[in-house]
Coordinates of C-alpha atoms in Angstrom, one line a residue:
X1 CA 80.1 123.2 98.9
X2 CA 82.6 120.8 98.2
X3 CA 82.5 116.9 98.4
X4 CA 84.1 115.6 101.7
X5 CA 87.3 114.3 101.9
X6 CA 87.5 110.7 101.9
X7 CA 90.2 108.8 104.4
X8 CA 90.7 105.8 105.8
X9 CA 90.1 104.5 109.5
X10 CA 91.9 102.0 111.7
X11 CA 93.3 100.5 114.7
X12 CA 96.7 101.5 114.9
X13 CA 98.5 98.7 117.6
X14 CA 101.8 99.0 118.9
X15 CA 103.8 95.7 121.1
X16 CA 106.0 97.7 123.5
X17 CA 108.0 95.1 123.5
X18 CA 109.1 95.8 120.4
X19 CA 110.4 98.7 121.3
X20 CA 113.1 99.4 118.4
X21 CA 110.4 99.7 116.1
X22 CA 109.4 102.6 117.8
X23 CA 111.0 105.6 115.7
X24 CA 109.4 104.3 112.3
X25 CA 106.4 104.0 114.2
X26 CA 106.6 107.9 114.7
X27 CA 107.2 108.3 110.9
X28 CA 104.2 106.8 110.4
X29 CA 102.5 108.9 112.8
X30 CA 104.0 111.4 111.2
X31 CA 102.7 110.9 107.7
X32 CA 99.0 110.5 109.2
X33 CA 99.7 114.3 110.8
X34 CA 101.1 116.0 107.6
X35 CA 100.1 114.1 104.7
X36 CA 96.1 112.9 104.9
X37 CA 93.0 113.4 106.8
X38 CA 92.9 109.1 108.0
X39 CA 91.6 108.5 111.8
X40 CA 93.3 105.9 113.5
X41 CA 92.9 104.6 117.4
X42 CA 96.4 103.7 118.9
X43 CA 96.4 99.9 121.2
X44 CA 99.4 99.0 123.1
X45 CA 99.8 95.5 123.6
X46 CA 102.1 93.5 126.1
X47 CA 101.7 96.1 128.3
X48 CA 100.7 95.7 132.5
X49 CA 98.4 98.1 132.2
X50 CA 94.4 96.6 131.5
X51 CA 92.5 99.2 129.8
X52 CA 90.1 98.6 127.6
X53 CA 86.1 98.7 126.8
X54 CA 86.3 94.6 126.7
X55 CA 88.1 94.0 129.7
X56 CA 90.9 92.3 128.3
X57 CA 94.1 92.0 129.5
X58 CA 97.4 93.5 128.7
X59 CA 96.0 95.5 126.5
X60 CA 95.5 99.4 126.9
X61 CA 93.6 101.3 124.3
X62 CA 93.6 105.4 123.9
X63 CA 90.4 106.8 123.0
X64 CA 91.7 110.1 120.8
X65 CA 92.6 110.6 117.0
X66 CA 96.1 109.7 116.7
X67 CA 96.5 112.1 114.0
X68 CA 95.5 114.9 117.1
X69 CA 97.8 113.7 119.3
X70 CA 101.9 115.4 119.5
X71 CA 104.6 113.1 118.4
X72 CA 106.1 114.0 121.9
X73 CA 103.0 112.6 123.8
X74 CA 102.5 109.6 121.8
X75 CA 106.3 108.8 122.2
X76 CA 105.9 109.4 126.0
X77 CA 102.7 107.1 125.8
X78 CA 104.9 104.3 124.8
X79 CA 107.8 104.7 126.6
X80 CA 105.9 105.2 130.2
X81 CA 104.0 102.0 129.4
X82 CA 104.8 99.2 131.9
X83 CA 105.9 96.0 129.8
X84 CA 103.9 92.8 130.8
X85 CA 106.1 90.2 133.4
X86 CA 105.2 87.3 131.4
X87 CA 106.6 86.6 128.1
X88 CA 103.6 84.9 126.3
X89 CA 101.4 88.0 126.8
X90 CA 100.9 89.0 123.1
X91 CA 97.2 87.8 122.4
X92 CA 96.6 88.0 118.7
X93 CA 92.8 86.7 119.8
X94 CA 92.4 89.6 121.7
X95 CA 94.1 92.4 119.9
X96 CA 91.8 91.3 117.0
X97 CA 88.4 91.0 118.9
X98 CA 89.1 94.4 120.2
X99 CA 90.2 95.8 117.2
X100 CA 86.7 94.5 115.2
X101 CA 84.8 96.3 118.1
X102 CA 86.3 99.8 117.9
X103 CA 86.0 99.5 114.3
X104 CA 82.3 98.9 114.2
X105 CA 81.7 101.4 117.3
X106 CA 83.9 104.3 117.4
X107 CA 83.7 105.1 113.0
X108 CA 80.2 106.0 111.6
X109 CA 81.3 108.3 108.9
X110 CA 79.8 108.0 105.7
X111 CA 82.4 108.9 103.8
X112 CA 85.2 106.6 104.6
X113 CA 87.4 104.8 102.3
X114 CA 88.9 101.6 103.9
X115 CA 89.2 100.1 107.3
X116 CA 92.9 98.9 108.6
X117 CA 94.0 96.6 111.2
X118 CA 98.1 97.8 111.4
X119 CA 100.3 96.4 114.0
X120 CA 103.9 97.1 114.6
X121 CA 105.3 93.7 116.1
X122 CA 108.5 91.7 115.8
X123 CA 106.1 88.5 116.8
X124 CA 108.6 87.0 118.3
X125 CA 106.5 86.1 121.9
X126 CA 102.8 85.3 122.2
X127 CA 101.1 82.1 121.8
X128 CA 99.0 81.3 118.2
X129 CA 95.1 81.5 118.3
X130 CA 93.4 78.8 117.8
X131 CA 92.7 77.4 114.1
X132 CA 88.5 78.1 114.4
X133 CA 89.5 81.7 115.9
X134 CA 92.1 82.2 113.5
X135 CA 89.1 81.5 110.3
X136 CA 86.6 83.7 112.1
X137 CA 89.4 86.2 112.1
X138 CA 90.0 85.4 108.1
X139 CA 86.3 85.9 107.3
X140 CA 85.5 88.6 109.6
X141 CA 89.0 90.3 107.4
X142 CA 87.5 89.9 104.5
X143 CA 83.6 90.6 104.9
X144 CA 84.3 93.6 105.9
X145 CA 87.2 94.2 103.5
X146 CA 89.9 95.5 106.0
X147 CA 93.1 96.0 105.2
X148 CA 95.7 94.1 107.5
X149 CA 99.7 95.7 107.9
X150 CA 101.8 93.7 110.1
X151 CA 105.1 95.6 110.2
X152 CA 108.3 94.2 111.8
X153 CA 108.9 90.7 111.3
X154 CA 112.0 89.9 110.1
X155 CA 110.5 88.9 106.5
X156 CA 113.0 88.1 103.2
X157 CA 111.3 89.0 99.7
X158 CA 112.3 86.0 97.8
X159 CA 111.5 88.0 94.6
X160 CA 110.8 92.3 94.4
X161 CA 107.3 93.4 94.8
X162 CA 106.5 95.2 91.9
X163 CA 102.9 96.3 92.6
X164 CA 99.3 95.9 93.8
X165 CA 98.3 92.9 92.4
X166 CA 101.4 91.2 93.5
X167 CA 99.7 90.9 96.6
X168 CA 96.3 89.0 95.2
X169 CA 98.9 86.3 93.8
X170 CA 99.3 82.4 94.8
X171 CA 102.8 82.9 94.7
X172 CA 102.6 85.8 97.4
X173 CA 103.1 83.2 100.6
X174 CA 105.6 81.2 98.7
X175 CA 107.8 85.1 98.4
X176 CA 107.5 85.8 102.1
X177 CA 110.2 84.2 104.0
X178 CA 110.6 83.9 107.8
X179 CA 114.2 84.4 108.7
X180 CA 113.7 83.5 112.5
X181 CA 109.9 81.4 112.1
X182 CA 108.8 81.4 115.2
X183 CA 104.6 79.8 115.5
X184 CA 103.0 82.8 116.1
X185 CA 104.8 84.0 113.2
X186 CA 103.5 81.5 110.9
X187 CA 99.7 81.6 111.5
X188 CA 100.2 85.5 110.6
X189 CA 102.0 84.7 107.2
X190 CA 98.9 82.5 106.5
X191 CA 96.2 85.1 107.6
X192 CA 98.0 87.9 105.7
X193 CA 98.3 85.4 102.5
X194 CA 94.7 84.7 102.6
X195 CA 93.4 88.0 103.3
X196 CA 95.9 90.1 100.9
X197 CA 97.0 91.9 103.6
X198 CA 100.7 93.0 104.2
X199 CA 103.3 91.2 106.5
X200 CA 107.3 92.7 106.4
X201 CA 110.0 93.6 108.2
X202 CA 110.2 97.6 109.7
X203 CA 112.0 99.2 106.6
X204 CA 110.0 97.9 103.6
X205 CA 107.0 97.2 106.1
X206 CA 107.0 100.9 106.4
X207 CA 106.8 102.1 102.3
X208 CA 104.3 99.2 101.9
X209 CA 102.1 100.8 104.8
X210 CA 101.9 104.3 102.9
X211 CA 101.5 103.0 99.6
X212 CA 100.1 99.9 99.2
X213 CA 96.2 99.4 98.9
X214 CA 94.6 97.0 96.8
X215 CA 91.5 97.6 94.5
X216 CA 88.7 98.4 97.1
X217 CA 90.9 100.8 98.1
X218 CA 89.2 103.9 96.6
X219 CA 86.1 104.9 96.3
X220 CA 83.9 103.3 92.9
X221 CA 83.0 105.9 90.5
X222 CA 79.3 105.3 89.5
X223 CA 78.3 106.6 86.3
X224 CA 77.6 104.0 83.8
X225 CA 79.2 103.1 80.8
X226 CA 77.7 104.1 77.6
X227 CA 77.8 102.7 74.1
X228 CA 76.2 105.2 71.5
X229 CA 72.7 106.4 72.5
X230 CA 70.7 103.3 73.7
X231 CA 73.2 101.1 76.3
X232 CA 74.0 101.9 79.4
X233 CA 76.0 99.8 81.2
X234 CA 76.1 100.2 85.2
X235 CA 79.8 99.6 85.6
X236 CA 82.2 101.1 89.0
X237 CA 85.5 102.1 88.2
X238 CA 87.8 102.1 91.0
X239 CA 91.7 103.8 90.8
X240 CA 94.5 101.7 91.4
X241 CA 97.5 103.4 90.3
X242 CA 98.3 107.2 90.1
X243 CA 101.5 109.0 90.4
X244 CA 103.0 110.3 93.7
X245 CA 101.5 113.1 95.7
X246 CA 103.9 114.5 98.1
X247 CA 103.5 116.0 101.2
X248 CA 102.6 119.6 100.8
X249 CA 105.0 121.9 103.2
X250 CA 103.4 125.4 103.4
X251 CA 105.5 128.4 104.1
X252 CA 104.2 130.4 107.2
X253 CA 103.9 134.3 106.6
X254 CA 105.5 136.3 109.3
X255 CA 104.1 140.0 109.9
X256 CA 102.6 141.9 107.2
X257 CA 103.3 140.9 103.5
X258 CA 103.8 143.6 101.2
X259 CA 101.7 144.4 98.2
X260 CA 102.9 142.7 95.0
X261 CA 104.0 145.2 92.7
X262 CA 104.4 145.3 88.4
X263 CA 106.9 146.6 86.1
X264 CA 107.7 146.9 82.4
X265 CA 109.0 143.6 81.3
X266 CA 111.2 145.9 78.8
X267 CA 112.1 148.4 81.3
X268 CA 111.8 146.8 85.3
X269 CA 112.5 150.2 86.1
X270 CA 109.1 151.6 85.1
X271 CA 106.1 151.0 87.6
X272 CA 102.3 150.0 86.0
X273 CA 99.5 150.0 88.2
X274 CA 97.5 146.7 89.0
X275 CA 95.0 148.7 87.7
X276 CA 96.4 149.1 84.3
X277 CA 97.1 145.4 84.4
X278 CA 95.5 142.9 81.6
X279 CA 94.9 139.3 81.7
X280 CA 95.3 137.9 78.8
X281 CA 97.2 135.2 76.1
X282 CA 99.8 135.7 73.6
X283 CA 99.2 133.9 70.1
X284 CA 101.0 134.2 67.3
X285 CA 102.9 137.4 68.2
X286 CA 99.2 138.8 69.1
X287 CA 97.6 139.5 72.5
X288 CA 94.2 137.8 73.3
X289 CA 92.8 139.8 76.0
X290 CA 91.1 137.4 78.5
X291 CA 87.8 138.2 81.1
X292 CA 88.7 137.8 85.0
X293 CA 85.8 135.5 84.5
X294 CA 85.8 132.6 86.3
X295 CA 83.7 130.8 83.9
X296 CA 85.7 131.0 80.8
X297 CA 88.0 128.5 81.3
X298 CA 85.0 126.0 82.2
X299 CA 83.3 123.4 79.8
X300 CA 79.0 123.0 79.7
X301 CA 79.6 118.8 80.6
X302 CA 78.5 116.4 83.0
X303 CA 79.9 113.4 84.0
X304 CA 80.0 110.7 81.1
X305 CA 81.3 107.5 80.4
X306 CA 81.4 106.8 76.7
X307 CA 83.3 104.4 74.8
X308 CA 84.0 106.4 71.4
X309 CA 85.3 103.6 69.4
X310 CA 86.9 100.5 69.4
X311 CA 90.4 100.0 67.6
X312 CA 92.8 96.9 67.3
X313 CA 95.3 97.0 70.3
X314 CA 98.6 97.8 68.0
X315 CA 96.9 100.9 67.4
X316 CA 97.4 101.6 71.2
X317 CA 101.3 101.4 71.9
X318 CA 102.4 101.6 74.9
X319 CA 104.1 105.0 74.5
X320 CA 100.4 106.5 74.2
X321 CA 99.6 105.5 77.4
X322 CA 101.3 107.7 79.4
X323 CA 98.3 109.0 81.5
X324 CA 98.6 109.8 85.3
X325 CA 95.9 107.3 86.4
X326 CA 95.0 103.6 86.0
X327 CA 91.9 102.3 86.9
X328 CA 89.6 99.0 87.5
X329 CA 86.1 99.0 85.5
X330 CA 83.9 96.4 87.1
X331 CA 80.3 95.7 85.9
X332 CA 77.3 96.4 88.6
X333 CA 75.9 92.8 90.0
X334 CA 72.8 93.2 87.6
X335 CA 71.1 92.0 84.6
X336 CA 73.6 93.9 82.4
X337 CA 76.1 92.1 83.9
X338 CA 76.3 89.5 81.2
X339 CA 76.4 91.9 78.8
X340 CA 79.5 93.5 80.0
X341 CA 80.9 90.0 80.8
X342 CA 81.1 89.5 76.6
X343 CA 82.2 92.5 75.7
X344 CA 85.3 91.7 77.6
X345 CA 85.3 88.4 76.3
X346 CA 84.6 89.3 72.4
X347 CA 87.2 92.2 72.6
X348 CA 90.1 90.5 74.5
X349 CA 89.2 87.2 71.8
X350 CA 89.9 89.8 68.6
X351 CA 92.6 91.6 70.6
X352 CA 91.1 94.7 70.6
X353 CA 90.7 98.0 73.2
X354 CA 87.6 100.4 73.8
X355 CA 88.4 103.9 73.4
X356 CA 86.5 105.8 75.9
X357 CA 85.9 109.6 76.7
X358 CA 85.4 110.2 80.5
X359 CA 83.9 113.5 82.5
X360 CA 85.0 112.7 86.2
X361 CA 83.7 116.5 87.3
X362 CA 80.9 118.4 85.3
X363 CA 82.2 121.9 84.1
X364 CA 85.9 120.1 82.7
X365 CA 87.2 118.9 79.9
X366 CA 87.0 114.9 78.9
X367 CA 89.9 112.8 79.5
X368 CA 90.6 109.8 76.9
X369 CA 91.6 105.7 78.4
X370 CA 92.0 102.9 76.7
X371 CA 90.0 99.9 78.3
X372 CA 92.3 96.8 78.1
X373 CA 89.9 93.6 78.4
X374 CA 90.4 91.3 80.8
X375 CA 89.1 88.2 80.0
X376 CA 91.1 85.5 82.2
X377 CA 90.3 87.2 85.8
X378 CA 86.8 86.7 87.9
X379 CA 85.1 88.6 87.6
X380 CA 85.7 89.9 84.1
X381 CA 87.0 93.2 83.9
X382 CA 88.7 96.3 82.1
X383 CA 91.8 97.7 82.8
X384 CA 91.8 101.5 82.2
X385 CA 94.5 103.6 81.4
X386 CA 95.1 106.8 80.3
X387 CA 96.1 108.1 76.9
X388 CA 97.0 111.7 75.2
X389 CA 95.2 113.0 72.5
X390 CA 95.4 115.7 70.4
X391 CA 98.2 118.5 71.4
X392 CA 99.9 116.4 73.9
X393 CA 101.7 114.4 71.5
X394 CA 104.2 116.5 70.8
X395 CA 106.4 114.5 68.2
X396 CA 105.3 111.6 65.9
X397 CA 105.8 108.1 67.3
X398 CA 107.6 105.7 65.0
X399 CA 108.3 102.3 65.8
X400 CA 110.8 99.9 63.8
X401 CA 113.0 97.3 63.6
X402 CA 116.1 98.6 65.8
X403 CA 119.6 98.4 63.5
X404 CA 122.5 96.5 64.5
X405 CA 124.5 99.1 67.0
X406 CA 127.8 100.1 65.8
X407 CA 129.3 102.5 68.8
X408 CA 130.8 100.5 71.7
X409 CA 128.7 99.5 74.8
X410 CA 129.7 101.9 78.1
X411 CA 130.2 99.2 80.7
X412 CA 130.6 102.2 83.2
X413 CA 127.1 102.8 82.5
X414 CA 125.9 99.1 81.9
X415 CA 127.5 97.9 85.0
X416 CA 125.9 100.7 87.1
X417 CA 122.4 99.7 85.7
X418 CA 122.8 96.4 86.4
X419 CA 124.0 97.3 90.3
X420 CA 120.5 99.0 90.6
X421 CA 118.5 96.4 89.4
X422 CA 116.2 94.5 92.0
X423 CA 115.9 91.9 90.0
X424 CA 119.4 91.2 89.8
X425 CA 121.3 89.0 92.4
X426 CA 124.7 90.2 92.3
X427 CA 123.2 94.2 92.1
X428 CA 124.0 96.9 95.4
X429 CA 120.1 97.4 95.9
X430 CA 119.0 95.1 98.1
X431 CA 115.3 96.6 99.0
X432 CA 113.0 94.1 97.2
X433 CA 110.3 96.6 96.0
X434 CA 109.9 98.4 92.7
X435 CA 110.5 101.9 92.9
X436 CA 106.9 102.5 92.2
X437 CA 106.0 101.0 95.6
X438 CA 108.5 103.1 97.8
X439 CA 107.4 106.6 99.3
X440 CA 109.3 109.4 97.7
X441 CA 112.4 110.0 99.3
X442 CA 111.6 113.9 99.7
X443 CA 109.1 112.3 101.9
X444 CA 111.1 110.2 103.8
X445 CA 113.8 112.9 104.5
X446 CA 111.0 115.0 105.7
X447 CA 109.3 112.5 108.3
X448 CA 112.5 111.4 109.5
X449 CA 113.0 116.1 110.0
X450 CA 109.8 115.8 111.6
X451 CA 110.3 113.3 114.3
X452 CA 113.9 114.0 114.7
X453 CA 112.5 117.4 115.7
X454 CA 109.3 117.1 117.6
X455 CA 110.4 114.7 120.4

């Protein structure tokens, strides 16, 4: 039997009064429907309408899976909700409280991931919480390691966001800036600052919201790491990076499909039988008949951990590390702990990496990393990345001295790589995120289909 998924869960709130946001909102629903198997709660606020389990006002929470609900009806859920007479009617206080409650309550699943507090608000009315509320909120966050989205704001990216860690900085709050502050406003930027969360306006709020997560984010992997035969460190690697995923669009078969058929690749014209057919390789101009055994292609392994080697980090070029995952290895709080704690430090001190061998699923073939020391963080850790080996380096890498360049420099081309540089002032791109941190535009085009067409 397989492993269960894992997903994430949340509280998903929306301020009606903010009403423009309203068709990203969708896209985000959107994504939830066609692209994971997360369970979020949707909580209107500034609304008339007082429903709730605590009784508080202005605020009216639905009790089904958002992910299970139509575009259509959650559009119409919006829309037909009556907008609160006063102005100041956004409670931050309250939408928080009751948020924390259905979180604790309404998810016991085992097999969760993270926890998110997302809210889609311009927080332009509403008064700010008080500065003992506001740290009970802060530690409350970050106890139970939540993940905070506030998308809508009108926020200015002093500098491009080029990835996770951006978001652990100091220099984080001194990036976001308010272009209309108002107070409520403020206390959010600090709470998001303190907590890592994420606070931006609609567009990039929106790319941030699918993409971003920080460490904690995925679930540890627990098998310890092993030197030679005798230590065994307890370590938890955690993935922070991997490459895109995109939403999988699957076609629908209409009527009865008919049987595949075979031919001659020398003469089409010339039926074969699935009967006569034979699985097999082609090697050096000679045919390797293969089993249809599903067990040939697996390997007798279990899951391992084993650093293989340790080699100085030149020998490592950046080139080689063209893996599709990164990770986090973090030692277990034990009495190996210190152990782990100078390995980082005596490696990082002789500028060296750990070459390591990993078995994520028993039955498959090892992947190699390189374990890049970290030595100036707390706690100590290893960045992991991963390398190819053996066939998949296809040419020989040689690096050198580059020779003075002799043609001409295309300033067609130069130009146009300067206009498409974020980090550029005078450049045409204005979106301050890397491309690494955007959603795939196939995506986009295809949630922007989906709502266009469902309501």
């Amino acid at each position: 039997m397989p492993a269960p998924v894992k997903h994430d869960i949340g509280i998903v709130v929306f301020d009606v009064r903010s009403s423009h946001l309203l068709e990203d909102f969708l896209k985000f629903v959107s994504w939830q429907q066609l692209n994971t198997k997360d369970q979020h709660l949707l909580m209107l606020a500034n609304v008339k309408q007082c429903k709730n389990s605590k009784r508080l006002p202005n605020l009216l929470m639905f009790p089904n899976n958002l992910a299970k609900m139509k575009l259509k009806e959650v559009k119409d859920c919006i829309e037909d909700a009556l907008v609160a007479d006063e102005e100041n009617t956004l409670n931050l206080g309250h939408i928080f409280r009751l948020a924390f409650h259905h979180l604790k309550t309404d998810f016991q699943d085992p097999i969760v991931v993270t926890k998110q507090i997302i809210i889609f608000s311009e927080l332009l009315s509403g008064e700010p919480v008080e500065e003992g509320l506001l740290q009970m909120i802060t530690d409350r966050i970050l106890k139970e390691e939540i993940y905070l989205y506030i998308v809508g704001p009108r926020v200015n990216f002093l500098m491009p966001v080029k990835g996770p860690d951006y978001f652990c900085e100091d220099t984080y709050k001194d990036n976001i800036g308010l272009m209309v502050p108002t107070p409520i406003q403020e206390q959010m930027k600090t709470l998001v600052c303190n907590v890592s969360g994420v606070m931006a306006e609609v567009d990039v709020g929106l790319h941030l919201l699918l993409t971003y997560r920080r460490t904690g984010g995925s679930q540890p992997w627990k098998v310890p790491l092993t030197i030679g035969t005798k230590i065994q460190i307890p370590v938890k690697t955690s993935k922070v990076y991997r490459t895109d995923v995109n939403i999988q669009v699957k076609k629908e078969m209409i009527g009865e499909r008919e049987p595949d058929s075979f031919a001659l690749a020398e003469d089409i014209t010339i039926p074969v039988d699935h009967e006569d057919i034979v699985r097999g390789l082609s090697i050096c101009n000679n045919f390797v008949a293969i089993e249809n055994d599903s067990t040939f292609f697996k390997s007798n392994t279990e899951p391992t951990f084993d650093i293989i080697c340790f080699t100085p980090s030149e020998n490592v070029p950046i080139a080689f590390m063209s893996g599709q995952e990164s990770f986090v290895v973090l030692a277990e709080k034990n009495e190996k702990e210190p152990f782990f704690n100078a390995l980082v430090t005596c490696l990082a001190s002789q500028k060296k990496y750990a070459i390591a061998s990993r078995v994520y699923i028993r039955q498959t073939q090892p992947k190699y990393f390189a374990l890049i020391p970290l030595d100036d963080v707390t706690p100590k850790r290893f960045m992991m990345t991963e390398i190819c080996a053996g066939e998949e380096i296809k040419d020989s890498i040689k690096f050198r001295s580059p020779s003075a360049p002799v043609a001409e420099v295309d300033t067609v081309i130069k130009d146009f790589v300067k206009s498409v540089d974020v980090m550029n002032p005078d450049g045409k791109v204005k979106k301050p995120l890397h491309p690494t941190m955007m959603v795939n535009w196939k995506d986009v085009k295809l949630l922007e289909m989906t709502v266009e067409e469902c309501v």
